[in-house]
Tab-separated table of C-alpha atoms and ligand atoms in Angstrom:
chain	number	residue	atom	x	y	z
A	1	UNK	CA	71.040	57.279	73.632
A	2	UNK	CA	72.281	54.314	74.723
A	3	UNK	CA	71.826	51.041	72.473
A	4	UNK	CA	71.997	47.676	74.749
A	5	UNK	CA	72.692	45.191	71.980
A	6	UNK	CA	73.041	42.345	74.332
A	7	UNK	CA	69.736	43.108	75.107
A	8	UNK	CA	68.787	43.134	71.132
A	9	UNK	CA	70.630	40.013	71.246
A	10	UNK	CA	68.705	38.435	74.070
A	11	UNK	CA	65.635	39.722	72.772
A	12	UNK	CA	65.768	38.113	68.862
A	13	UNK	CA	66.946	35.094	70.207
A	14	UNK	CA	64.055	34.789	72.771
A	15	UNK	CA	61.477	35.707	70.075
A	16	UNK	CA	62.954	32.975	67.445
A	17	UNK	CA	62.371	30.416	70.574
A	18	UNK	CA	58.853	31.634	70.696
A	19	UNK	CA	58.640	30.915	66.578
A	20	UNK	CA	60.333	27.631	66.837
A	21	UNK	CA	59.886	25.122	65.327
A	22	UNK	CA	57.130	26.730	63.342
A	23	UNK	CA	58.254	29.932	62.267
A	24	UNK	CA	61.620	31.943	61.480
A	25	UNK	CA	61.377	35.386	62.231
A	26	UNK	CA	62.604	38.330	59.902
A	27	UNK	CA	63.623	41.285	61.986
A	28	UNK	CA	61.917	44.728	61.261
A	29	UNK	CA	65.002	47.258	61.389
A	30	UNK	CA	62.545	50.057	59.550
A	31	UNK	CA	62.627	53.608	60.562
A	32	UNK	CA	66.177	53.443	61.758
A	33	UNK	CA	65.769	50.573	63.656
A	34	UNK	CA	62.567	52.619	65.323
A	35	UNK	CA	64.939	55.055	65.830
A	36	UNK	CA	67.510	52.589	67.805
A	37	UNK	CA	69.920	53.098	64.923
A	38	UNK	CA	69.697	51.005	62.237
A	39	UNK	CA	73.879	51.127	62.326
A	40	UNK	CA	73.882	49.357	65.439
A	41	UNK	CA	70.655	47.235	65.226
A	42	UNK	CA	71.154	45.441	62.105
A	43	UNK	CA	74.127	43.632	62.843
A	44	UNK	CA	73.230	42.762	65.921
A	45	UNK	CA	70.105	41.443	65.050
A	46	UNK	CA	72.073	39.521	62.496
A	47	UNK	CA	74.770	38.359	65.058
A	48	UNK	CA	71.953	37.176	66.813
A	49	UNK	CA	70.949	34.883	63.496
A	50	UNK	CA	68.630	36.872	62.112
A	51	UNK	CA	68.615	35.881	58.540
A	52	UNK	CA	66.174	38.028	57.238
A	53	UNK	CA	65.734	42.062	58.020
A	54	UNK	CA	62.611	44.506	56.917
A	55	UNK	CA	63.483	48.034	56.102
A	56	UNK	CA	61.301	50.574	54.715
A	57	UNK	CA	62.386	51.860	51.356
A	58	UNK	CA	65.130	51.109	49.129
A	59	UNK	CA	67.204	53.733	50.508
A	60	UNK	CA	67.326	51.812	53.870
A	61	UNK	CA	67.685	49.070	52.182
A	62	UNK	CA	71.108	50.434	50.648
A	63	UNK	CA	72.916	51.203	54.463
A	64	UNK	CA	71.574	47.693	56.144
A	65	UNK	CA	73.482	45.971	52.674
A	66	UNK	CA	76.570	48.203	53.340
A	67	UNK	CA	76.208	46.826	57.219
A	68	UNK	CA	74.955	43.195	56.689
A	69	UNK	CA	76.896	42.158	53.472
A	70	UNK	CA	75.045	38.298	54.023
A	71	UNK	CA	71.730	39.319	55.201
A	72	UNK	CA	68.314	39.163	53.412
A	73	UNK	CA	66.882	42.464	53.079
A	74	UNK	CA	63.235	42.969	52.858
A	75	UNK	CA	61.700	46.390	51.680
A	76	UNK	CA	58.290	46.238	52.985
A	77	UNK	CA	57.474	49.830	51.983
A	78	UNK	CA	57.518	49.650	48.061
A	79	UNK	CA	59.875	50.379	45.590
A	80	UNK	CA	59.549	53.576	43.962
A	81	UNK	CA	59.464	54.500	40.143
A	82	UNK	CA	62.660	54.341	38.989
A	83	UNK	CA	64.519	52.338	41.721
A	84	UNK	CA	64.112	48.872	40.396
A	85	UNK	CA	67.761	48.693	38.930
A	86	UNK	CA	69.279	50.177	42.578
A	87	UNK	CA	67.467	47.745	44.538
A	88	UNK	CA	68.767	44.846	42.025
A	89	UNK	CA	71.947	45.873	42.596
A	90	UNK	CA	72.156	45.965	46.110
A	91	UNK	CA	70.687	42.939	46.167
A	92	UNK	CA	67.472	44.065	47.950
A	93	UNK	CA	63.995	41.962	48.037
A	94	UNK	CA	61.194	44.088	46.735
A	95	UNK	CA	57.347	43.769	48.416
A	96	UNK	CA	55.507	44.375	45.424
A	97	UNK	CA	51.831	44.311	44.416
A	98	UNK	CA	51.008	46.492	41.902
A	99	UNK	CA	51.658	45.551	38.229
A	100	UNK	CA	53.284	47.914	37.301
A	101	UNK	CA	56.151	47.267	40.089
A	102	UNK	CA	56.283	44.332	38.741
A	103	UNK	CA	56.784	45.276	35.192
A	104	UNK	CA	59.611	47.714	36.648
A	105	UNK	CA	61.162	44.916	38.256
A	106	UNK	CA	60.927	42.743	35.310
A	107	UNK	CA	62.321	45.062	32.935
A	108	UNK	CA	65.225	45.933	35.597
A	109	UNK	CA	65.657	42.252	35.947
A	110	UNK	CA	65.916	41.569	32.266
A	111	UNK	CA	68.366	44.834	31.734
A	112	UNK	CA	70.654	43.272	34.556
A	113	UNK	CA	70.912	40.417	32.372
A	114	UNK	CA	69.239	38.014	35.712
A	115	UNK	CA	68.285	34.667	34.540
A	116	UNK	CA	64.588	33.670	34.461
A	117	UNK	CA	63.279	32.935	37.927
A	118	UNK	CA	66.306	34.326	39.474
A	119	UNK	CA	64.664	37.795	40.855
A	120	UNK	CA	63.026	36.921	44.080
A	121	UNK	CA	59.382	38.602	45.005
A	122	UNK	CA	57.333	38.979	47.996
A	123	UNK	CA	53.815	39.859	47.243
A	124	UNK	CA	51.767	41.437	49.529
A	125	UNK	CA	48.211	40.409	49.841
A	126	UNK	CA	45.107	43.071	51.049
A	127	UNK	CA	43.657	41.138	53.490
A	128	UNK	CA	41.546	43.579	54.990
A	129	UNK	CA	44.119	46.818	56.070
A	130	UNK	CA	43.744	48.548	52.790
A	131	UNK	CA	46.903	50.021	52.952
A	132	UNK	CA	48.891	47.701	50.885
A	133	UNK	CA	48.828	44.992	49.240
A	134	UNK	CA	46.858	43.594	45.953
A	135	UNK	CA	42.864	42.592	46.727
A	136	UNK	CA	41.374	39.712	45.623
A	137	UNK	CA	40.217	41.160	42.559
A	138	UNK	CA	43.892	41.794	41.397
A	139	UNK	CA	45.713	38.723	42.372
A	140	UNK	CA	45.057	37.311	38.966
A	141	UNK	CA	46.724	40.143	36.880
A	142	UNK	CA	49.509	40.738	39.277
A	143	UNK	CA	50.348	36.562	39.360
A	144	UNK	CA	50.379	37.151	34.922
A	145	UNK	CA	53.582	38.578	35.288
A	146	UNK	CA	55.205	35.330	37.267
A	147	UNK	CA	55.916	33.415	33.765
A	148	UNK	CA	58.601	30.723	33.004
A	149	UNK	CA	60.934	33.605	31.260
A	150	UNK	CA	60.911	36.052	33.523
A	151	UNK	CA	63.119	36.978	36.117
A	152	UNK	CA	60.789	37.447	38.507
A	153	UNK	CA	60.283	34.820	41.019
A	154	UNK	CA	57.640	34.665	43.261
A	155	UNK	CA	59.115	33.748	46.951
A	156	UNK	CA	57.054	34.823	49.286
A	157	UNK	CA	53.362	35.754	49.466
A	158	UNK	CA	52.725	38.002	52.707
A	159	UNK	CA	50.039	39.990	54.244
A	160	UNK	CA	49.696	42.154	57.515
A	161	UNK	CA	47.410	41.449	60.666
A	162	UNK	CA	45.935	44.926	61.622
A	163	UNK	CA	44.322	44.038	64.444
A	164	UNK	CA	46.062	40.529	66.425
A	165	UNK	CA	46.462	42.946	69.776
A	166	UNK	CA	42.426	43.173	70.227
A	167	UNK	CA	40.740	41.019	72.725
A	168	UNK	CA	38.091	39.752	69.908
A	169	UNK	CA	40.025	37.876	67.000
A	170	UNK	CA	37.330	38.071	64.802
A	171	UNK	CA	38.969	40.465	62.507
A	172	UNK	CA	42.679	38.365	62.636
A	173	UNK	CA	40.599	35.498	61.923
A	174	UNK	CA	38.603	36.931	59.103
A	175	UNK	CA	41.864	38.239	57.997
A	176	UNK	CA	43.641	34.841	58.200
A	177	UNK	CA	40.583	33.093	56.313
A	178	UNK	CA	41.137	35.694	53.221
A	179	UNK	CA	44.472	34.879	53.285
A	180	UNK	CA	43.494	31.210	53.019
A	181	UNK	CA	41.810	31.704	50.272
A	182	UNK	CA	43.840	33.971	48.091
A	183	UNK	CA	46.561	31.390	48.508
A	184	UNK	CA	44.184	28.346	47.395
A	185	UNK	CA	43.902	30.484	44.291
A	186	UNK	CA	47.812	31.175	43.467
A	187	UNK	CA	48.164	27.655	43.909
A	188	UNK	CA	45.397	26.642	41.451
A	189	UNK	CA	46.758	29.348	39.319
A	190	UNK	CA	50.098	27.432	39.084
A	191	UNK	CA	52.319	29.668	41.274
A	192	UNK	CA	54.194	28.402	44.080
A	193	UNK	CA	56.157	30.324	46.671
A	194	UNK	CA	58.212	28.992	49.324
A	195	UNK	CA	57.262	31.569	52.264
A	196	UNK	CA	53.848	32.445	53.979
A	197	UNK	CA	54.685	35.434	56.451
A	198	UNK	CA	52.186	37.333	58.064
A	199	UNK	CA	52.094	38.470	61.758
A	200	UNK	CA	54.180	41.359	63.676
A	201	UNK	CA	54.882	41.220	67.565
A	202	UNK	CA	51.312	41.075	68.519
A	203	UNK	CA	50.802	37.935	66.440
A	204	UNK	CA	54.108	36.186	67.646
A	205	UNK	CA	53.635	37.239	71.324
A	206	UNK	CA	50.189	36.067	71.739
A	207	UNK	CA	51.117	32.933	70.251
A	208	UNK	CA	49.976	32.286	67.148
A	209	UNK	CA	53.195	30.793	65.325
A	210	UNK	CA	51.193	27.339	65.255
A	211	UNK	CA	48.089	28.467	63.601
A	212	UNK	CA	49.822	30.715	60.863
A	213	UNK	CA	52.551	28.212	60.379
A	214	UNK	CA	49.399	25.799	59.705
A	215	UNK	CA	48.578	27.810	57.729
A	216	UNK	CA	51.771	27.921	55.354
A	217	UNK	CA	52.114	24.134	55.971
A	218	UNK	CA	48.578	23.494	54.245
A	219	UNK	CA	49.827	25.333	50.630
A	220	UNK	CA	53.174	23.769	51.175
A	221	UNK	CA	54.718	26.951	52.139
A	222	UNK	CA	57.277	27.479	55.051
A	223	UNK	CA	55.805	30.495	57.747
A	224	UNK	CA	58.159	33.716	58.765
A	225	UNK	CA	56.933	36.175	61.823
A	226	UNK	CA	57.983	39.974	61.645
A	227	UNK	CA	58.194	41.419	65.151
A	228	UNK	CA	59.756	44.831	65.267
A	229	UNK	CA	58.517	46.285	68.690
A	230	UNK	CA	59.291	43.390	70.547
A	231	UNK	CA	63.189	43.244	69.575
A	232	UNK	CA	63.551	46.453	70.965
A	233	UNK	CA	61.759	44.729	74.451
A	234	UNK	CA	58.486	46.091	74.184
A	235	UNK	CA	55.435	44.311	74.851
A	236	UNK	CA	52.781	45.723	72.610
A	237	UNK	CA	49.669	46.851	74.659
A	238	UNK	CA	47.199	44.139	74.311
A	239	UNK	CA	43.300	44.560	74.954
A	240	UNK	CA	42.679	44.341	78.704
A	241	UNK	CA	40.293	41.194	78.105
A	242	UNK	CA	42.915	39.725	75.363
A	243	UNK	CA	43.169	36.197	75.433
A	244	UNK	CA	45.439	34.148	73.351
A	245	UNK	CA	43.728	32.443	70.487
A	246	UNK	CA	45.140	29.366	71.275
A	247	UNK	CA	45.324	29.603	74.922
A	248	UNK	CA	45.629	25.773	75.628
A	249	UNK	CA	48.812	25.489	73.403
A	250	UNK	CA	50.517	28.618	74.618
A	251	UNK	CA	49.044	29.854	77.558
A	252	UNK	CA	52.531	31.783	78.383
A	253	UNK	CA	53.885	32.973	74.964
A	254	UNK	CA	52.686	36.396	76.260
A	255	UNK	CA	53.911	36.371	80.024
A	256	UNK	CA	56.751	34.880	79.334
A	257	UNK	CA	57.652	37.609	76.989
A	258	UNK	CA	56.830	40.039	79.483
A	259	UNK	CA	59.107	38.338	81.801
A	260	UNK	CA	62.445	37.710	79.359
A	261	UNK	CA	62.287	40.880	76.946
A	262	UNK	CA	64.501	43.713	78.204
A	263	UNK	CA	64.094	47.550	77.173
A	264	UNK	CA	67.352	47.934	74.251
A	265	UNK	CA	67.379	51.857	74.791
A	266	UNK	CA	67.944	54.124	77.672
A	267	UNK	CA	68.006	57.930	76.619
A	268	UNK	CA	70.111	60.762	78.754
A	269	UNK	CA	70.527	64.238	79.079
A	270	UNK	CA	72.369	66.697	81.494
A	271	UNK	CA	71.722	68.854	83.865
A	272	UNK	CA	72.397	72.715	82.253
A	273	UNK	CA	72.469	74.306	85.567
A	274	UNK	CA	70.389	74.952	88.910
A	275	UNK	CA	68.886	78.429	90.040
A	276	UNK	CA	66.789	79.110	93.072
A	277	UNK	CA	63.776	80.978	92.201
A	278	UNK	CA	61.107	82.828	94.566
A	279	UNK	CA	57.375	82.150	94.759
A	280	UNK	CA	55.541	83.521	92.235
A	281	UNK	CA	58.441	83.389	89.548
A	282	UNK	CA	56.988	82.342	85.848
A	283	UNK	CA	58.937	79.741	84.371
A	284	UNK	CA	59.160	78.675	80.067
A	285	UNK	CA	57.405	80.193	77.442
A	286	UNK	CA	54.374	82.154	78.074
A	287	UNK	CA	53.972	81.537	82.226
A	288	UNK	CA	52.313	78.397	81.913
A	289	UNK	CA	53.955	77.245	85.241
A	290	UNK	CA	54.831	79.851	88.459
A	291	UNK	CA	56.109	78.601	91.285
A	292	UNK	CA	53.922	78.192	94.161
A	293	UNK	CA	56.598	78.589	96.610
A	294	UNK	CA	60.752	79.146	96.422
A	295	UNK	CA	61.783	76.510	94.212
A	296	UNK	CA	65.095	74.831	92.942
A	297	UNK	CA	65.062	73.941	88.903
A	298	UNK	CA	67.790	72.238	86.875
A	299	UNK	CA	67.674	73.258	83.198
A	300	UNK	CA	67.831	69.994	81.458
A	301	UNK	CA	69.436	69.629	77.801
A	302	UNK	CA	66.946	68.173	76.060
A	303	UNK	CA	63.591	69.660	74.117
A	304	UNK	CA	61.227	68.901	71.343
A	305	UNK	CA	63.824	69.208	69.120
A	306	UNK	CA	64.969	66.170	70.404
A	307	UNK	CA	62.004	64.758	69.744
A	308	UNK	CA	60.885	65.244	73.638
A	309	UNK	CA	56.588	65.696	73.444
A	310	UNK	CA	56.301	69.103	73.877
A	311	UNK	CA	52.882	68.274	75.388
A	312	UNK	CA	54.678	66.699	78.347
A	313	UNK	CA	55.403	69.804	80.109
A	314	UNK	CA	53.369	70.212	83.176
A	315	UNK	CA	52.592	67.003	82.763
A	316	UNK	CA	55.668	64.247	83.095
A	317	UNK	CA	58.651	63.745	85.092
A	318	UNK	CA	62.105	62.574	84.236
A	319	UNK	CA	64.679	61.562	87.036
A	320	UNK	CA	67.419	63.110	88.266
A	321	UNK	CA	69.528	61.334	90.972
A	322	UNK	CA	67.386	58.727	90.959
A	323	UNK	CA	63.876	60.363	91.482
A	324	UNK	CA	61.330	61.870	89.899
A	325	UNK	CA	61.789	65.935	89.059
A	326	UNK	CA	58.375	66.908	87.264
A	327	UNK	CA	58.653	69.100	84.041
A	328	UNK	CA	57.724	72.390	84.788
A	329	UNK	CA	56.680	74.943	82.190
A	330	UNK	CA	56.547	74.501	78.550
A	331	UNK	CA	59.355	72.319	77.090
A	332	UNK	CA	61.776	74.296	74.471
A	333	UNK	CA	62.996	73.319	71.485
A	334	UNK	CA	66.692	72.792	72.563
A	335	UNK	CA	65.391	72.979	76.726
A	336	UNK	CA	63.298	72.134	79.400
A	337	UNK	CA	62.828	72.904	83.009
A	338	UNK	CA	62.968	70.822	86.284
A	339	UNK	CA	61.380	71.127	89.556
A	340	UNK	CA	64.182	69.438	92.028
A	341	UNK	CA	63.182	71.216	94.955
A	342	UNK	CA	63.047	67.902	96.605
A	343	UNK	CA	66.525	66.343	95.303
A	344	UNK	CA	68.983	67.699	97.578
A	345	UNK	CA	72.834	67.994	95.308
A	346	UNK	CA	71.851	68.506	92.146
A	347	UNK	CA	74.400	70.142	89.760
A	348	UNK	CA	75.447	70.934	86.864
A	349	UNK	CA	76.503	68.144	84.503
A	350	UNK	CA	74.415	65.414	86.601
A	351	UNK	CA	72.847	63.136	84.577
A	352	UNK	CA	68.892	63.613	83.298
A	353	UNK	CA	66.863	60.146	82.013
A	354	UNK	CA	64.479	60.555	79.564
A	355	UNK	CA	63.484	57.050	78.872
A	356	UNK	CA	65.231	53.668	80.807
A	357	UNK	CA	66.281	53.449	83.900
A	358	UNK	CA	67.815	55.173	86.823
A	359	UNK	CA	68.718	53.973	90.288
A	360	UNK	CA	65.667	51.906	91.254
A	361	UNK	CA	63.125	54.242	88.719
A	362	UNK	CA	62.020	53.612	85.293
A	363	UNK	CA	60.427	55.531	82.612
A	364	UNK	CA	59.106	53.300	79.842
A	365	UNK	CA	58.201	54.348	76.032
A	366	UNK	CA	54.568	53.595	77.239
A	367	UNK	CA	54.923	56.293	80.214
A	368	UNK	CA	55.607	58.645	77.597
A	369	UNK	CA	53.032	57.453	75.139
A	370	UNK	CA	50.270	57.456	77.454
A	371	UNK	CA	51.349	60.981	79.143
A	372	UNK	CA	51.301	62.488	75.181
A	373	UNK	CA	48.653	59.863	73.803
A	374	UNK	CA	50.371	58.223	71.290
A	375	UNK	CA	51.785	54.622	70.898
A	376	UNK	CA	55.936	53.665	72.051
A	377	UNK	CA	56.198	53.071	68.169
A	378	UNK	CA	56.205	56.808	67.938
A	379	UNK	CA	57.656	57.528	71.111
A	380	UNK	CA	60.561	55.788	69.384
A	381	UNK	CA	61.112	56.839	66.317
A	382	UNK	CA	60.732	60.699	66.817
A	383	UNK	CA	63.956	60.987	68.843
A	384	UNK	CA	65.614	63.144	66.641
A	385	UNK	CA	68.843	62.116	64.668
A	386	UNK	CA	70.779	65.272	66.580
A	387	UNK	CA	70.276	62.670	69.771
A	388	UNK	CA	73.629	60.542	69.497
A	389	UNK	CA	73.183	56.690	69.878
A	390	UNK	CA	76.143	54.712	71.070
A	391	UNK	CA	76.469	51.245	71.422
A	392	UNK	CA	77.008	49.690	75.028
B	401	PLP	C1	56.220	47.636	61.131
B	401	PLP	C2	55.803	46.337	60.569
B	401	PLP	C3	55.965	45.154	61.296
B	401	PLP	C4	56.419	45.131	62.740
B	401	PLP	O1	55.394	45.556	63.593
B	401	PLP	P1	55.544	45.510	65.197
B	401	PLP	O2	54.173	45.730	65.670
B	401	PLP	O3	56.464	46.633	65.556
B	401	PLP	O4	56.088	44.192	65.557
B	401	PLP	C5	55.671	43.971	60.662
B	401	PLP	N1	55.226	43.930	59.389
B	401	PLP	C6	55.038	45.055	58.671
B	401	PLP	C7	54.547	44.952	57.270
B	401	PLP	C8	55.302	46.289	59.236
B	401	PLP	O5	55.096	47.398	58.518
């Protein structure tokens, strides 16, 4: 795999025009940098002035500190039992919302000796998902533990939109008007916390920096943005009928995006070898494909143990040379099979693209998702860790 990090570069800086002036952006590196390589992402992204990064779990959170000594690091997925003191150490930012995380993190807080107010908090708010995040029902016990002596500080409050690519923003807005009011309580509670951030790439792309950094602005708090698809130049898939809440203010947040964000990662294999085979021969596993008459096929290095669908077989094509060779056959682990009956010269060693671009051909992570029905998130982060990235 091949990392563009000019292009991650281009990309963040593109996206924190799209916030500006209303929101910063903290860039989700999670998953390995969705599989980009968090080794190679991270301090790009943070070349590129992001100030903030989201990984999942502490553990993450551990190799983006060893890479981004000056970075904030955000670990949206929850601390586990036990890991308060690590993630103190490293100098990690918990999302918490559960009391008891917050009673580990106090304790942790106190043992390290932190002064009061000095441990810095994002809480997540359930704002509809039910995934994470406290309800409204538990804001007040989880807010008891933000007191004058202890460590903890609360400096964010956060919540995630699970639905800002659908054409009807009922749901975002619903979403947004729970938010509203959870933070009308914290206030009248007597908490204050300097960040509101809410939104991923959907919510940035289709524009709606002003309204959530209203939003903030009205409980006195400043607004972040967390795309992570779109760094890596994806445009999530929006509803065909979407149209941008605010389409008078930013009627070309989203086509604009589509124009300036470039794809970060191209991904390559090599042609095995080439044999001529007769009509009628069965090719892969269990016959699933026989050649209908003779037929040329390159072996290409690269199977589901890669991370390539196995349900692409029969079904996708990668290029070769600069055109499409279908997959023929059932893809194997370590293997699969190309028809290049119609791509004179192929040989061994020539180069096989699985996802970027070739000559005047693409292949995009939606290709693949939509040939194996999944999203490009997953597309993305499946390519196993035997598939070496390298910067270019
Ligand atoms: C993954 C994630 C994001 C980024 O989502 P994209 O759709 O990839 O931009 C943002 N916030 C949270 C909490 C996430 O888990």
């Amino acid at each position: 795999m091949e990392i563009r990090t000019r292009a991650l570069e281009d990309n963040f800086r593109f996206l924190a025009g799209l916030a500006a002036p209303y929101a910063d952006l903290l860039a989700i590196v999670k998953a390995d940098a969705y599989g980009h390589s968090l080794a190679i992402c991270a301090p790009a992204a943070a070349r590129a002035g992001a100030q903030w990064l989201g990984v999942t779990s502490v553990e993450e959170g551990a190799s983006a500190r060893d890479l981004c000594p000056g970075a904030r690091i955000l670990v949206i997925g929850g601390v586990f039992p036990g890991q308060a003191a690590t993630l103190i150490h490293r100098r990690l930012t918990a999302v918490a919302w559960e009391p008891w995380q917050l009673g580990e993190l106090e304790a942790a807080g106190r043992a390290a000796g932190l002064a009061p107010e000095s441990l810095p908090i994002h809480l997540e708010l359930d704002t509809g998902m039910s995934r994470q995040g406290v309800g409204p029902d538990g804001v007040d016990a989880v807010l008891a533990h933000f007191t004058p002596a202890s460590p903890l500080k609360l400096e964010a409050v956060m919540t995630h939109l699970f639905a800002a690519d659908e054409a009807d923003g009922r749901i975002t807005a619903e979403q947004l008007t729970r938010l509203d009011a959870a933070l009308g309580r914290i206030s009248a509670a007597g908490h204050f916390a300097e960040w509101l951030h809410v939104g991923a790439s959907a919510a940035l792309l289709a524009g709606q920096a002003p309204e959530i950094a209203d939003l903030a602005a009205r409980h006195g708090m400043k607004a972040l943005l967390r795309p992570g698809l779109a760094l890596y130049g994806i445009v999530p898939a929006f509803d065909p009928e979407f149209v941008p809440p605010i389409a008078d203010e930013a009627p070309s947040t989203l086509a604009a995006a589509r124009a300036a964000l470039q794809p970060v990662l191209s991904w390559k294999a090599q042609v095995v070898g080439v044999r001529a085979v007769p009509a009628g021969a069965v090719v892969g596993y269990n016959g699933s494909f026989v050649a209908t008459e003779p037929m040329r096929l390159a072996l290409a290095a690269a199977g589901y143990g890669d991370g390539l669908d196995r349900r692409l077989g029969n079904r996708f094509s990668l290029l070769v040379r600069g055109q499409r060779a279908p997959l023929v056959g059932r893809i194997s682990m370590d293997q699969s099979i190309l028809d290049v009956t119609e791509i004179p010269g192929v040989e061994a060693g020539d180069e096989v693209l699985i996802l970027g671009a070739q000559g005047a051909e693409t292949i995009s992570a939606f290709d693949h998702a939509r040939a194996c029905e999944t999203i490009p998130w997953e597309v993305f982060t499946r390519i196993n860790a035997r598939v070496r990235r390298f910067a270019v």
